[in-house]
mmCIF file of C-alpha atoms in Angstrom:
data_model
loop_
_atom_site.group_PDB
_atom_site.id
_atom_site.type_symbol
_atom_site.label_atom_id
_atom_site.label_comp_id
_atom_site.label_asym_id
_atom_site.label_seq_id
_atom_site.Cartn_x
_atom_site.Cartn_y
_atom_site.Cartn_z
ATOM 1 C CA UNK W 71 0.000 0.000 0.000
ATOM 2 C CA UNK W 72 2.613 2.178 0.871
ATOM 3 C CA UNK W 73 4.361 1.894 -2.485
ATOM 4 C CA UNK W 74 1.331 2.258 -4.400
ATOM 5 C CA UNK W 75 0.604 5.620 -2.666
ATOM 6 C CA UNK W 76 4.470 6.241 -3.699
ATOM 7 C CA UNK W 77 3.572 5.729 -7.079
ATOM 8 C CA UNK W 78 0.597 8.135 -6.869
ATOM 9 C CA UNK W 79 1.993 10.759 -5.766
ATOM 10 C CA UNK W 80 4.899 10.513 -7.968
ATOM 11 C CA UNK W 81 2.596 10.686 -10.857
ATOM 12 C CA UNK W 82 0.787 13.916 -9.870
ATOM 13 C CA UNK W 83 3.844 15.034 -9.404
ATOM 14 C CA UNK W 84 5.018 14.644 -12.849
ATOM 15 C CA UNK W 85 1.489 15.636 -13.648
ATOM 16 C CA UNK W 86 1.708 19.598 -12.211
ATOM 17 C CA UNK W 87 5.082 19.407 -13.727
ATOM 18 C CA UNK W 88 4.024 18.910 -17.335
ATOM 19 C CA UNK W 89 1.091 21.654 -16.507
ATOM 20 C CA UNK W 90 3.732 24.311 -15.544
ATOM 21 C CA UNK W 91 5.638 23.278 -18.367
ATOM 22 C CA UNK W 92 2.983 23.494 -21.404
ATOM 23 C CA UNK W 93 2.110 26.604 -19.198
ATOM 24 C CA UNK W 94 5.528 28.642 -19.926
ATOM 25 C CA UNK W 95 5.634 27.402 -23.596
ATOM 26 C CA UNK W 96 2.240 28.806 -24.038
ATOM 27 C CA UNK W 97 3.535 32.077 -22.347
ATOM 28 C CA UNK W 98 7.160 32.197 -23.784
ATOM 29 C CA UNK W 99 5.039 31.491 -27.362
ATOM 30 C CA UNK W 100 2.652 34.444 -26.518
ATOM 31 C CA UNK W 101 5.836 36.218 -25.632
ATOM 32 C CA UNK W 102 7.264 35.886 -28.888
ATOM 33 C CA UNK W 103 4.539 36.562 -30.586
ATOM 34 C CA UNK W 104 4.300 40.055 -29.384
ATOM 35 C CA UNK W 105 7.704 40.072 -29.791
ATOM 36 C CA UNK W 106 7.423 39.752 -33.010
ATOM 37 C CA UNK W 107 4.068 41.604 -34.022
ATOM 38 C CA UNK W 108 6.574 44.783 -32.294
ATOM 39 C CA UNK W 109 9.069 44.119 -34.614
ATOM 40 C CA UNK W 110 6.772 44.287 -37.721
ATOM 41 C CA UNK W 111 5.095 47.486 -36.459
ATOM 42 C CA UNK W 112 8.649 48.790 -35.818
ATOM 43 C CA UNK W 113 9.610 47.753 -39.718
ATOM 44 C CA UNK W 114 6.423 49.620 -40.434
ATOM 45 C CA UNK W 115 6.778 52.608 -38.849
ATOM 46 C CA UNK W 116 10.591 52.791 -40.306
ATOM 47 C CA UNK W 117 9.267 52.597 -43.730
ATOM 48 C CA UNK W 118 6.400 54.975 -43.488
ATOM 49 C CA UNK W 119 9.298 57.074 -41.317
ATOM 50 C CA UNK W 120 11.880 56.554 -44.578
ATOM 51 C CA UNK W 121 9.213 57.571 -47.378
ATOM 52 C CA UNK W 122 8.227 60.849 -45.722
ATOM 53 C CA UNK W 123 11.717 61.694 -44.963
ATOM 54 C CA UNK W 124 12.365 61.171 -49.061
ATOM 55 C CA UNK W 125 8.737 62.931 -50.217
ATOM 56 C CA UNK W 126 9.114 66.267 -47.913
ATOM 57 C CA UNK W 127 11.866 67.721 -50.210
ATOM 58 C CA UNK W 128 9.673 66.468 -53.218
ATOM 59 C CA UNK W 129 6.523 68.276 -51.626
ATOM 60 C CA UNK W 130 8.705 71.744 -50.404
ATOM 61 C CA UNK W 131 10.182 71.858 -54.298
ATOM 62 C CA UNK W 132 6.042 71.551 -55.263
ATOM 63 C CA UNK W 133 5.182 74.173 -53.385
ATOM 64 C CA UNK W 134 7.881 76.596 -54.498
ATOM 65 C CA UNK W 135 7.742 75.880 -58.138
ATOM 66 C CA UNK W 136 3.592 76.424 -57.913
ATOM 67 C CA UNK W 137 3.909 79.798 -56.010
ATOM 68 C CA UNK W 138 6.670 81.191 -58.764
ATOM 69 C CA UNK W 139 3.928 79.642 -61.409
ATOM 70 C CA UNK W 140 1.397 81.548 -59.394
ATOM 71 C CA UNK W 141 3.055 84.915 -58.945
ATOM 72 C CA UNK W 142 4.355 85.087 -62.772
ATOM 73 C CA UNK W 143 0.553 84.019 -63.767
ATOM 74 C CA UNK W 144 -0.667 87.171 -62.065
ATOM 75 C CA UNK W 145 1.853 89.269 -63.312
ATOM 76 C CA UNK W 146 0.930 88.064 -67.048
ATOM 77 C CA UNK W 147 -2.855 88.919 -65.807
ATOM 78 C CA UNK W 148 -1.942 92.712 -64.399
ATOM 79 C CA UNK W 149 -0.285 93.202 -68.008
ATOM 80 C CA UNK W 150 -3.243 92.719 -70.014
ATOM 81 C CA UNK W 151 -5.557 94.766 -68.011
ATOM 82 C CA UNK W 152 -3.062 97.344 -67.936
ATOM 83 C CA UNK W 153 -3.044 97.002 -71.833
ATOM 84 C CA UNK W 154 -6.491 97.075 -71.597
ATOM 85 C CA UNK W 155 -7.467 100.255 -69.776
ATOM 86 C CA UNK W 156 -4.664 102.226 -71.654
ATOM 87 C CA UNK W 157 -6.734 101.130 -74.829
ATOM 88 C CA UNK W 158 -9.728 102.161 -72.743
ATOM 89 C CA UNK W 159 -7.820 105.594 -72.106
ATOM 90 C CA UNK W 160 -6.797 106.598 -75.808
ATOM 91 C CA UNK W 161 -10.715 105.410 -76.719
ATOM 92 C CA UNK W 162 -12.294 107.786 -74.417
ATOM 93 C CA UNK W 163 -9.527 110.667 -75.539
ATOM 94 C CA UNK W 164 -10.469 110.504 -79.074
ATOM 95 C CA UNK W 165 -14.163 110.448 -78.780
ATOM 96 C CA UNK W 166 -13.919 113.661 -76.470
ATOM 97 C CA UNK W 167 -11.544 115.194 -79.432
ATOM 98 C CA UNK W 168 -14.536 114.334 -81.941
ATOM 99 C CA UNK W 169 -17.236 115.770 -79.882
ATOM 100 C CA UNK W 170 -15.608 119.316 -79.249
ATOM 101 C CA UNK W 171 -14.929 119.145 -82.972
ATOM 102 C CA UNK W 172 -18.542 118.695 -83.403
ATOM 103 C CA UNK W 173 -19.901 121.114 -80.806
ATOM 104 C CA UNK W 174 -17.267 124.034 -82.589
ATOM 105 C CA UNK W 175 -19.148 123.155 -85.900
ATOM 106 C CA UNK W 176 -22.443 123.637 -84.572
ATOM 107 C CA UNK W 177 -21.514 127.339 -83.360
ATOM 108 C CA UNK W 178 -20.003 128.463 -86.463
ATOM 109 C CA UNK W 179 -23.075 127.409 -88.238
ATOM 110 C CA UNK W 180 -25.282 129.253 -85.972
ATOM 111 C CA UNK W 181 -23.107 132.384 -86.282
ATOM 112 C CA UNK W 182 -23.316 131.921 -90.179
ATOM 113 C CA UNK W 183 -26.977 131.731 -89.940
ATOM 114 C CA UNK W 184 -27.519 134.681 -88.211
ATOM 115 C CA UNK W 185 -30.104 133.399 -85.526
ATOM 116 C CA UNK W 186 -31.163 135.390 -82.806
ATOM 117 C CA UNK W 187 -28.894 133.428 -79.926
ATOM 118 C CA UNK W 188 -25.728 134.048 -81.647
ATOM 119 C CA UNK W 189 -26.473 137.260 -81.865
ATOM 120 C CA UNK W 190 -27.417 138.221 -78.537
ATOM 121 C CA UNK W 191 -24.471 136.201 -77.487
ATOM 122 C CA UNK W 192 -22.252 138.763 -79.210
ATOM 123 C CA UNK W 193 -23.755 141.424 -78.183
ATOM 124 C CA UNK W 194 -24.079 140.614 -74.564
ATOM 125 C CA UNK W 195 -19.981 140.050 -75.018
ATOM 126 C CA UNK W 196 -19.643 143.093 -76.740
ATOM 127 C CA UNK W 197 -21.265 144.813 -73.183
ATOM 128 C CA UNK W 198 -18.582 143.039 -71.177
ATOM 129 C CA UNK W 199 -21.251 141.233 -69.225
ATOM 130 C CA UNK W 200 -23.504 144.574 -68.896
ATOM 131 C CA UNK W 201 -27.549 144.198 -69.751
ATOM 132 C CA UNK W 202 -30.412 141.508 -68.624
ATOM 133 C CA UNK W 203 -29.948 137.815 -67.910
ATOM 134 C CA UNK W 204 -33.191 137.232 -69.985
ATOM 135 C CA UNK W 205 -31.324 139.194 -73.142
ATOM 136 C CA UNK W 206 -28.075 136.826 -72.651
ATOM 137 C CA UNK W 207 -28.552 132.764 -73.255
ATOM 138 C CA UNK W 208 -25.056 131.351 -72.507
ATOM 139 C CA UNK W 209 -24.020 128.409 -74.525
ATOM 140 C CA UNK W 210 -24.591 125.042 -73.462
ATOM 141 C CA UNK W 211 -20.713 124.461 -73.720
ATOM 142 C CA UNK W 212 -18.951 128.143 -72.507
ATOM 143 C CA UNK W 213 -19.410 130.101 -69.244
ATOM 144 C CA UNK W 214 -19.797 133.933 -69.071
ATOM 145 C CA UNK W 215 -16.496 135.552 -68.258
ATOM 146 C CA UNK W 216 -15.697 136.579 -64.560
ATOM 147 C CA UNK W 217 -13.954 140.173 -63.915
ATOM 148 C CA UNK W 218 -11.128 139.866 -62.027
ATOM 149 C CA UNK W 219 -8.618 142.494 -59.763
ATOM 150 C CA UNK W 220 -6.410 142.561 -63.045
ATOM 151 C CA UNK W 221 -9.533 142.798 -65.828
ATOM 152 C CA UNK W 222 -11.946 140.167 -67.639
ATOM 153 C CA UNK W 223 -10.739 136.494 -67.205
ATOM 154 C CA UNK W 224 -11.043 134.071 -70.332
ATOM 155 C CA UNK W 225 -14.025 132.137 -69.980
ATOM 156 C CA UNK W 226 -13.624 128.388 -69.278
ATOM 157 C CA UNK W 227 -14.997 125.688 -71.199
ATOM 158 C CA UNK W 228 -17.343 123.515 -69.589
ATOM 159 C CA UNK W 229 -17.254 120.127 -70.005
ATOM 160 C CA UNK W 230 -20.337 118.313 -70.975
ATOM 161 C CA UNK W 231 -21.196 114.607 -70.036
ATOM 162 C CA UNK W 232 -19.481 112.295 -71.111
ATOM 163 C CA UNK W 233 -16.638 113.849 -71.975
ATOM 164 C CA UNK W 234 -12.912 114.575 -70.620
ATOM 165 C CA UNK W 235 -10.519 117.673 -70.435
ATOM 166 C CA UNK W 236 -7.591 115.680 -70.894
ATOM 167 C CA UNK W 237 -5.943 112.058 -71.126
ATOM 168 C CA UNK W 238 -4.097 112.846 -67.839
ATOM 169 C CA UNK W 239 -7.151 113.660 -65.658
ATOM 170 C CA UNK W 240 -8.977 110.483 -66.740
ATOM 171 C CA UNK W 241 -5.627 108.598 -66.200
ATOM 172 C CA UNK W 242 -5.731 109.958 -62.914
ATOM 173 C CA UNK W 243 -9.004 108.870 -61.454
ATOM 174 C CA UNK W 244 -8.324 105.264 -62.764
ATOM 175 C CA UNK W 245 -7.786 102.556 -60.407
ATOM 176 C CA UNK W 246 -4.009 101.953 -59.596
ATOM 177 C CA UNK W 247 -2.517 98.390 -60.994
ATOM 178 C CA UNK W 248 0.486 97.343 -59.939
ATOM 179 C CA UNK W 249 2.965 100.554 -59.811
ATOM 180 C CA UNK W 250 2.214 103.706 -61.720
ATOM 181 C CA UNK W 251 4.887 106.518 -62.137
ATOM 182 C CA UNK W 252 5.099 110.209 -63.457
ATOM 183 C CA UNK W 253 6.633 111.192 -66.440
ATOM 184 C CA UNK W 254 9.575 111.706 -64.061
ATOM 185 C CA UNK W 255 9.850 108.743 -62.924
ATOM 186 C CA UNK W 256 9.157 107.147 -66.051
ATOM 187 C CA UNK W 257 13.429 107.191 -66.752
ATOM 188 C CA UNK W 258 13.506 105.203 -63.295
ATOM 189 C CA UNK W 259 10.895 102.780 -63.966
ATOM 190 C CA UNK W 260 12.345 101.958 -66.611
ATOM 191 C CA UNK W 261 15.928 100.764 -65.540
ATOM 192 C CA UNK W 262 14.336 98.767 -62.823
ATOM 193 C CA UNK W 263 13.477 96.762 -65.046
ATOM 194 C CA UNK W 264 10.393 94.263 -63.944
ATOM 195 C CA UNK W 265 7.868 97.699 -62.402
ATOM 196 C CA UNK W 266 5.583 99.713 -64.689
ATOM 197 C CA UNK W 267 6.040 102.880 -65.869
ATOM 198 C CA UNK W 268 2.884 103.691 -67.172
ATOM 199 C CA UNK W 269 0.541 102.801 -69.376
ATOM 200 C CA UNK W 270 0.747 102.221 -72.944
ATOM 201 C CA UNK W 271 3.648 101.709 -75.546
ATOM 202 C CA UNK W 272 5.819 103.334 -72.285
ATOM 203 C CA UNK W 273 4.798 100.099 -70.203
ATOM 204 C CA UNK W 274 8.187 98.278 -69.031
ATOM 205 C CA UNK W 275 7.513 94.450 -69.690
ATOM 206 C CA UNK W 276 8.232 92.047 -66.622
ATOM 207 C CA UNK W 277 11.916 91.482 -66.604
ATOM 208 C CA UNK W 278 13.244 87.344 -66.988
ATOM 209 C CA UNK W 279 13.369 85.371 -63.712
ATOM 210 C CA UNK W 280 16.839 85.072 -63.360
ATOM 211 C CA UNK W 281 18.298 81.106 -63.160
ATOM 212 C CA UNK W 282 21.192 81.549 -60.275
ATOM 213 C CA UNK W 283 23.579 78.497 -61.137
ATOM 214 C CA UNK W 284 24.921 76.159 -58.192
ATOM 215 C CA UNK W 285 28.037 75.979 -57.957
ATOM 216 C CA UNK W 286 29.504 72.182 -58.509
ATOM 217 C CA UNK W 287 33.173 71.897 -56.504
ATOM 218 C CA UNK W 288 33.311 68.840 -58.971
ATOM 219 C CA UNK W 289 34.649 71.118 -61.224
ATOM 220 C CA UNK W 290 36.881 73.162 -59.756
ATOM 221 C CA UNK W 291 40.693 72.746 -60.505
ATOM 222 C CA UNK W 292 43.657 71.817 -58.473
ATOM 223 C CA UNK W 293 44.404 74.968 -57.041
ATOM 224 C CA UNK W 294 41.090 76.351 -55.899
ATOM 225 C CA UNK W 295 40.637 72.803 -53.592
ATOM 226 C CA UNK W 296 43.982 74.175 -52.107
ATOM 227 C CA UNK W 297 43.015 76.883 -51.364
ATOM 228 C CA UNK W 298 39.336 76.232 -50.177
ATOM 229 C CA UNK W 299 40.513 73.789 -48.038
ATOM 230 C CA UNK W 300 43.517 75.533 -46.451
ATOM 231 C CA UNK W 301 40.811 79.013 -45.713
ATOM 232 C CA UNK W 302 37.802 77.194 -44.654
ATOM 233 C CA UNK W 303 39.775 74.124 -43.031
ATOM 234 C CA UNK W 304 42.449 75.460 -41.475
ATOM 235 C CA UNK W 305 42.832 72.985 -38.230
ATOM 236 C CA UNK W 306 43.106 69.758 -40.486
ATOM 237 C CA UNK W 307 44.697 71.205 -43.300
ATOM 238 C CA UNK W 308 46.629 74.521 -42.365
ATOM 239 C CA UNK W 309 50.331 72.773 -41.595
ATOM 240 C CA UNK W 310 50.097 69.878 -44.673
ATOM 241 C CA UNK W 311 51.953 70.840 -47.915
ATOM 242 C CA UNK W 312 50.331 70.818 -51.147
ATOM 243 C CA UNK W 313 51.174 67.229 -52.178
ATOM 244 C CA UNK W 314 49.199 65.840 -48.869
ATOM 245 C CA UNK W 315 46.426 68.137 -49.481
ATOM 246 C CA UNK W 316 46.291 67.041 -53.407
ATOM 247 C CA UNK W 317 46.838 62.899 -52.122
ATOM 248 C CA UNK W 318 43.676 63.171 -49.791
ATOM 249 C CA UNK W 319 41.791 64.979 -52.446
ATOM 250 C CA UNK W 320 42.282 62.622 -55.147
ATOM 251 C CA UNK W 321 41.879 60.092 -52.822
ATOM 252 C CA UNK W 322 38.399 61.552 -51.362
ATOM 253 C CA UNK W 323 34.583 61.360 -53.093
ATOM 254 C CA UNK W 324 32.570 64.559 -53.236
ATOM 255 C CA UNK W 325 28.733 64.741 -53.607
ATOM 256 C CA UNK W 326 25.438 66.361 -53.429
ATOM 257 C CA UNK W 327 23.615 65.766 -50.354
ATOM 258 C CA UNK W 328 19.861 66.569 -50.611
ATOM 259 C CA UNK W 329 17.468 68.806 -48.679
ATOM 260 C CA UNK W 330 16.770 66.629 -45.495
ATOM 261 C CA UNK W 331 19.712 63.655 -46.432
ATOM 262 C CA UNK W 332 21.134 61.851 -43.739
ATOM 263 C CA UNK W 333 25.211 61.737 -44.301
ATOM 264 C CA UNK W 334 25.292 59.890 -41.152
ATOM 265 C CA UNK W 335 23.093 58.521 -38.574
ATOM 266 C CA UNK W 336 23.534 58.042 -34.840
ATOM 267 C CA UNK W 337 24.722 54.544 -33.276
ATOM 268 C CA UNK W 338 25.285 53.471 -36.856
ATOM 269 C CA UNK W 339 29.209 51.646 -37.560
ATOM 270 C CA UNK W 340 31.567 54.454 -39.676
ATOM 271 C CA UNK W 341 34.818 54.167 -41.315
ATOM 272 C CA UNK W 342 34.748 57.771 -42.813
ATOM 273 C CA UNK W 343 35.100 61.561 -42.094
ATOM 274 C CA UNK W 344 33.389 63.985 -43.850
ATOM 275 C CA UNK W 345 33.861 67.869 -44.730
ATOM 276 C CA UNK W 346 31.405 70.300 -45.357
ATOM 277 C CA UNK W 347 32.661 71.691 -48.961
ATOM 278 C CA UNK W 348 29.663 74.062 -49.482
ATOM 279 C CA UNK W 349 26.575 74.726 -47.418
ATOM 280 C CA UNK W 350 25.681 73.711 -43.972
ATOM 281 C CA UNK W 351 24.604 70.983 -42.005
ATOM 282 C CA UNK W 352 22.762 70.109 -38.913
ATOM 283 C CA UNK W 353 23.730 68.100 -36.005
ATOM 284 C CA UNK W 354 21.057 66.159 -34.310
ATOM 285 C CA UNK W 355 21.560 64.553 -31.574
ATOM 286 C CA UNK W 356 18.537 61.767 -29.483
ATOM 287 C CA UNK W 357 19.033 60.864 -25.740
ATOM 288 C CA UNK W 358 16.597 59.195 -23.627
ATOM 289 C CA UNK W 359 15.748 61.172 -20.898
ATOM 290 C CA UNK W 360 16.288 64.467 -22.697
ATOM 291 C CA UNK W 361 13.886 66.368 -24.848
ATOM 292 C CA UNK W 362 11.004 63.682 -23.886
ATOM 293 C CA UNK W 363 13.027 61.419 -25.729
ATOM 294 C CA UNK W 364 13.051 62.911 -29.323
ATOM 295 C CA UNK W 365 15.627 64.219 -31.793
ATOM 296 C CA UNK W 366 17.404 67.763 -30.438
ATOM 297 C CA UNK W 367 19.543 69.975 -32.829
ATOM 298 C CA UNK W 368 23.050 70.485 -30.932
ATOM 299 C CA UNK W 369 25.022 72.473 -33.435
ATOM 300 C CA UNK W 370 25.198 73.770 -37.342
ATOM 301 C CA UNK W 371 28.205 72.972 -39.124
ATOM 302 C CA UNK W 372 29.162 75.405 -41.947
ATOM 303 C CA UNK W 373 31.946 75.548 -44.723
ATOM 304 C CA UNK W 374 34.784 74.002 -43.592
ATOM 305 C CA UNK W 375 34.002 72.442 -40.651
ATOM 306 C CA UNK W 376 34.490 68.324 -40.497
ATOM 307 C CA UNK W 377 33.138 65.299 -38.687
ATOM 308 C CA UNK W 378 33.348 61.406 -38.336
ATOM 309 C CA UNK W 379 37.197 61.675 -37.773
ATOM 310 C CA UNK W 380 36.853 59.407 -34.500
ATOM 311 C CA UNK W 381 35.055 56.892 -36.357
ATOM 312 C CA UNK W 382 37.649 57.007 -38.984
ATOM 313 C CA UNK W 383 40.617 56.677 -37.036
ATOM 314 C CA UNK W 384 39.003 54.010 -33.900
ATOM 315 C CA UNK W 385 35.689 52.482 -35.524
ATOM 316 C CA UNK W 386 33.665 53.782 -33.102
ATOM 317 C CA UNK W 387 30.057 54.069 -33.746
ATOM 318 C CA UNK W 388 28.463 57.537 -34.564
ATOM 319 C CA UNK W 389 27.741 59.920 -31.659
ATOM 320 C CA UNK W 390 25.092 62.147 -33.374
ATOM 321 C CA UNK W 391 23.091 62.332 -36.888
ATOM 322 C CA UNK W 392 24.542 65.108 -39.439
ATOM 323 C CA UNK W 393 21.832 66.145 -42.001
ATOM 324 C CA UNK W 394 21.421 68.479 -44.320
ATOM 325 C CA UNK W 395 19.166 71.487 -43.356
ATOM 326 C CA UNK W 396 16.000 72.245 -45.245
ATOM 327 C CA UNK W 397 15.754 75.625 -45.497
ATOM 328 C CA UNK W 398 18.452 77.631 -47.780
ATOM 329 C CA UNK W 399 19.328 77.141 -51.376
ATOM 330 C CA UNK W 400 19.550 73.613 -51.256
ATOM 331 C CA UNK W 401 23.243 73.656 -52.694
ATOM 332 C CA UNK W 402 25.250 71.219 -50.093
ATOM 333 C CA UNK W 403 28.136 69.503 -51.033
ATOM 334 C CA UNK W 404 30.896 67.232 -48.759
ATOM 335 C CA UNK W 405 34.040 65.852 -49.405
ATOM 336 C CA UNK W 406 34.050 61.809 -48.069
ATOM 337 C CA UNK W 407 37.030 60.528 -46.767
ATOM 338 C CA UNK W 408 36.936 56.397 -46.521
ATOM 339 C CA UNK W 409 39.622 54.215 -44.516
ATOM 340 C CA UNK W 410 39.731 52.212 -47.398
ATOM 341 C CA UNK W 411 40.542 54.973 -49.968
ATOM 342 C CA UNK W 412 42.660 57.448 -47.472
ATOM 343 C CA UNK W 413 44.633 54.568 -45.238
ATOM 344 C CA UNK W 414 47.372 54.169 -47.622
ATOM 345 C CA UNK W 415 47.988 57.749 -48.442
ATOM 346 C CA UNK W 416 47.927 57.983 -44.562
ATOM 347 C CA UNK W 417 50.544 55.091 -44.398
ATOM 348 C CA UNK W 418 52.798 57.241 -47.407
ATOM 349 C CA UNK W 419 52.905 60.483 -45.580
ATOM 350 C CA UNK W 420 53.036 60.603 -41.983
ATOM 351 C CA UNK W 421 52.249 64.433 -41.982
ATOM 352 C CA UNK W 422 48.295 63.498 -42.287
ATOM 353 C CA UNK W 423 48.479 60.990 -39.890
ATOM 354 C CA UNK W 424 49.491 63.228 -37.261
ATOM 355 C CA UNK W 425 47.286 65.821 -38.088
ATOM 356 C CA UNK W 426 43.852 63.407 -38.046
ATOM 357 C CA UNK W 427 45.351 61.965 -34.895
ATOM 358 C CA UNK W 428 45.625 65.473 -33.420
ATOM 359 C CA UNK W 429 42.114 66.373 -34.521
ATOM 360 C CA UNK W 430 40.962 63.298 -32.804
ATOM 361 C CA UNK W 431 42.610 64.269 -29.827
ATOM 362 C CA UNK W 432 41.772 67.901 -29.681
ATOM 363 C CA UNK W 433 37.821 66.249 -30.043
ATOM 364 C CA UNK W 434 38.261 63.633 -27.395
ATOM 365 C CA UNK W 435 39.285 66.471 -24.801
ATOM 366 C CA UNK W 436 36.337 68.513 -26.285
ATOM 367 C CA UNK W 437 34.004 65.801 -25.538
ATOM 368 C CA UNK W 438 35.563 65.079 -22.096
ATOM 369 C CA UNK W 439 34.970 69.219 -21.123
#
């Protein structure tokens, strides 16, 4: 009896055994599982992360290209109204021209034809203004003439519906458009070049957008990467001679980085240094703890100034992310320095050696401070 309750409780034994086994395989499966289901969200979110980091340059260069179609659209637009109400102008000009023409016609034949208006007209002139109202009927297009401290003033034409003294006066009232000038201006107007002078044949057309060219250090000769490098880059390259400087520059790759590139990345593995040729570049830098945990800019590295010489010389990994910025021309350019490509010209002249080990050094202590 005593070995067959032995034997049973060895078996529930093994029994809660098994349980607790089957128990942490179904957990350490459920474990993985999530595990895993992380990881795919993570690959996820990288992807969507990588595709908006490549598209916001794309959408920025949309957005500038449509306002510059935009703005020269309206200018095309405020040249043909211009065009328009100077046509408008000279129109309403000429048809006042014909109308006094007409109206002076109309007198002469009344004076020809001896009827009794005319000729009260004259002879209420001849009186110098003397006599009845009822004997003097004005015409419908002259005023009687005032006496003044210095004798009779010339009588002034009245202007009629409809019609205009002069171009200038109608020009006048008109709505501005853009930027109208005076005839003394009008010598101004037009050397600036893309503002109206007036209207009409004087208009000054909208001047060419002007197409500023990048410059490309890809072309540049010999002697101008000397002497970039030794005025913008003074620590590294200030004490080499110009065979060292003309080794590491044959030796190096230069390229384009685009608005919002990564040149490197933080914790990634590097075996170059890089040097900021043209342009600037942002240092970003991501520490738990600080910022709530998301990306901080540290410092802006302009022309001349270098990075990545720790990784170059030790292997470490990278410290910080360098990008290029988003806002300025867009006209970045670095000069890459591999191990692979710069080790044996490092080996051959002991001169750059010392001064990347130096740099390193100066940057260690930097760090340290």
């Amino acid at each position: 009896d005593d070995d067959d309750d032995d034997d049973d409780g060895r078996g529930r034994g093994r029994g809660r055994d098994d349980a607790m086994t089957r128990r942490d395989m179904d957990v350490t499966r459920a474990v993985l599982e999530a595990l895993t289901a992380m990881q795919d969200t993570q690959a996820r979110m990288n992807s969507k992360l990588a595709w908006i980091t490549r598209s916001l340059p794309k959408v920025y260069d949309a957005v500038v290209n449509d306002c510059a179609k935009a703005i020269e659209a309206s200018a095309g637009k405020i040249d043909r109204v211009s065009a328009q109400v100077g046509a408008l102008a000279s129109s309403a000009v000429m048809t006042g021209g014909e109308r006094r023409r007409g109206g002076g016609a109309t007198t002469t034949a009344d004076e020809d034809s001896g009827s009794p208006r005319a000729t009260t007209a004259t002879t209420a002139t001849a009186r110098g203004g003397g006599g009845s109202a009822q004997n003097s009927v004005p015409s419908s297009r002259s005023q009687s003439p005032t006496r003044t401290a210095r004798g009779v003033a010339p009588a002034r034409r009245r202007v009629a519906f409809g019609e205009v003294e002069s171009r200038n006066e109608y020009v006048k009232n008109l709505p501005k458009i853009g930027h109208i000038s005076d005839a003394r201006e009008l010598t101004a107007g037009e050397q600036r070049g893309p503002q109206r002078a007036g209207y009409g044949p004087t208009s000054v057309k909208h001047a060419k957008k002007k197409v500023v060219k990048l410059e490309d250090p890809r072309k540049w000769s010999r002697e101008k990467w000397l002497h970039h490098l030794r005025a913008h880059s003074a620590t590294l390259f200030g004490d080499l001679d110009d065979l060292s400087i003309g080794d590491m520059v044959d030796s190096a790759k230069c390229f384009f980085v685009q608005r919002g590139a990564r040149v490197v990345t933080q914790g990634e593995q590097g075996d170059s240094m890089y040097v900021v040729v043209l342009g600037k570049m942002h240092v970003v830098v991501t520490q738990p703890g600080v910022n709530r945990g998301e990306s901080l800019q540290v410092a802006t590295l302009l022309q001349g100034d270098f990075f990545g010489e720790i990784a170059l010389m030790t292997g470490e990994v990278r410290r910080a992310t360098v990008m290029a910025p988003y806002e300025g021309d867009g006209n970045v350019w670095v000069l890459e320095f591999s191990k692979r490509e710069i080790g044996s010209v490092m080996l051959a002249r002991r001169d750059i050696l010392r001064a990347l080990t130096d740099v390193c050094a100066n940057r260690k202590l930097d760090n340290l401070t």
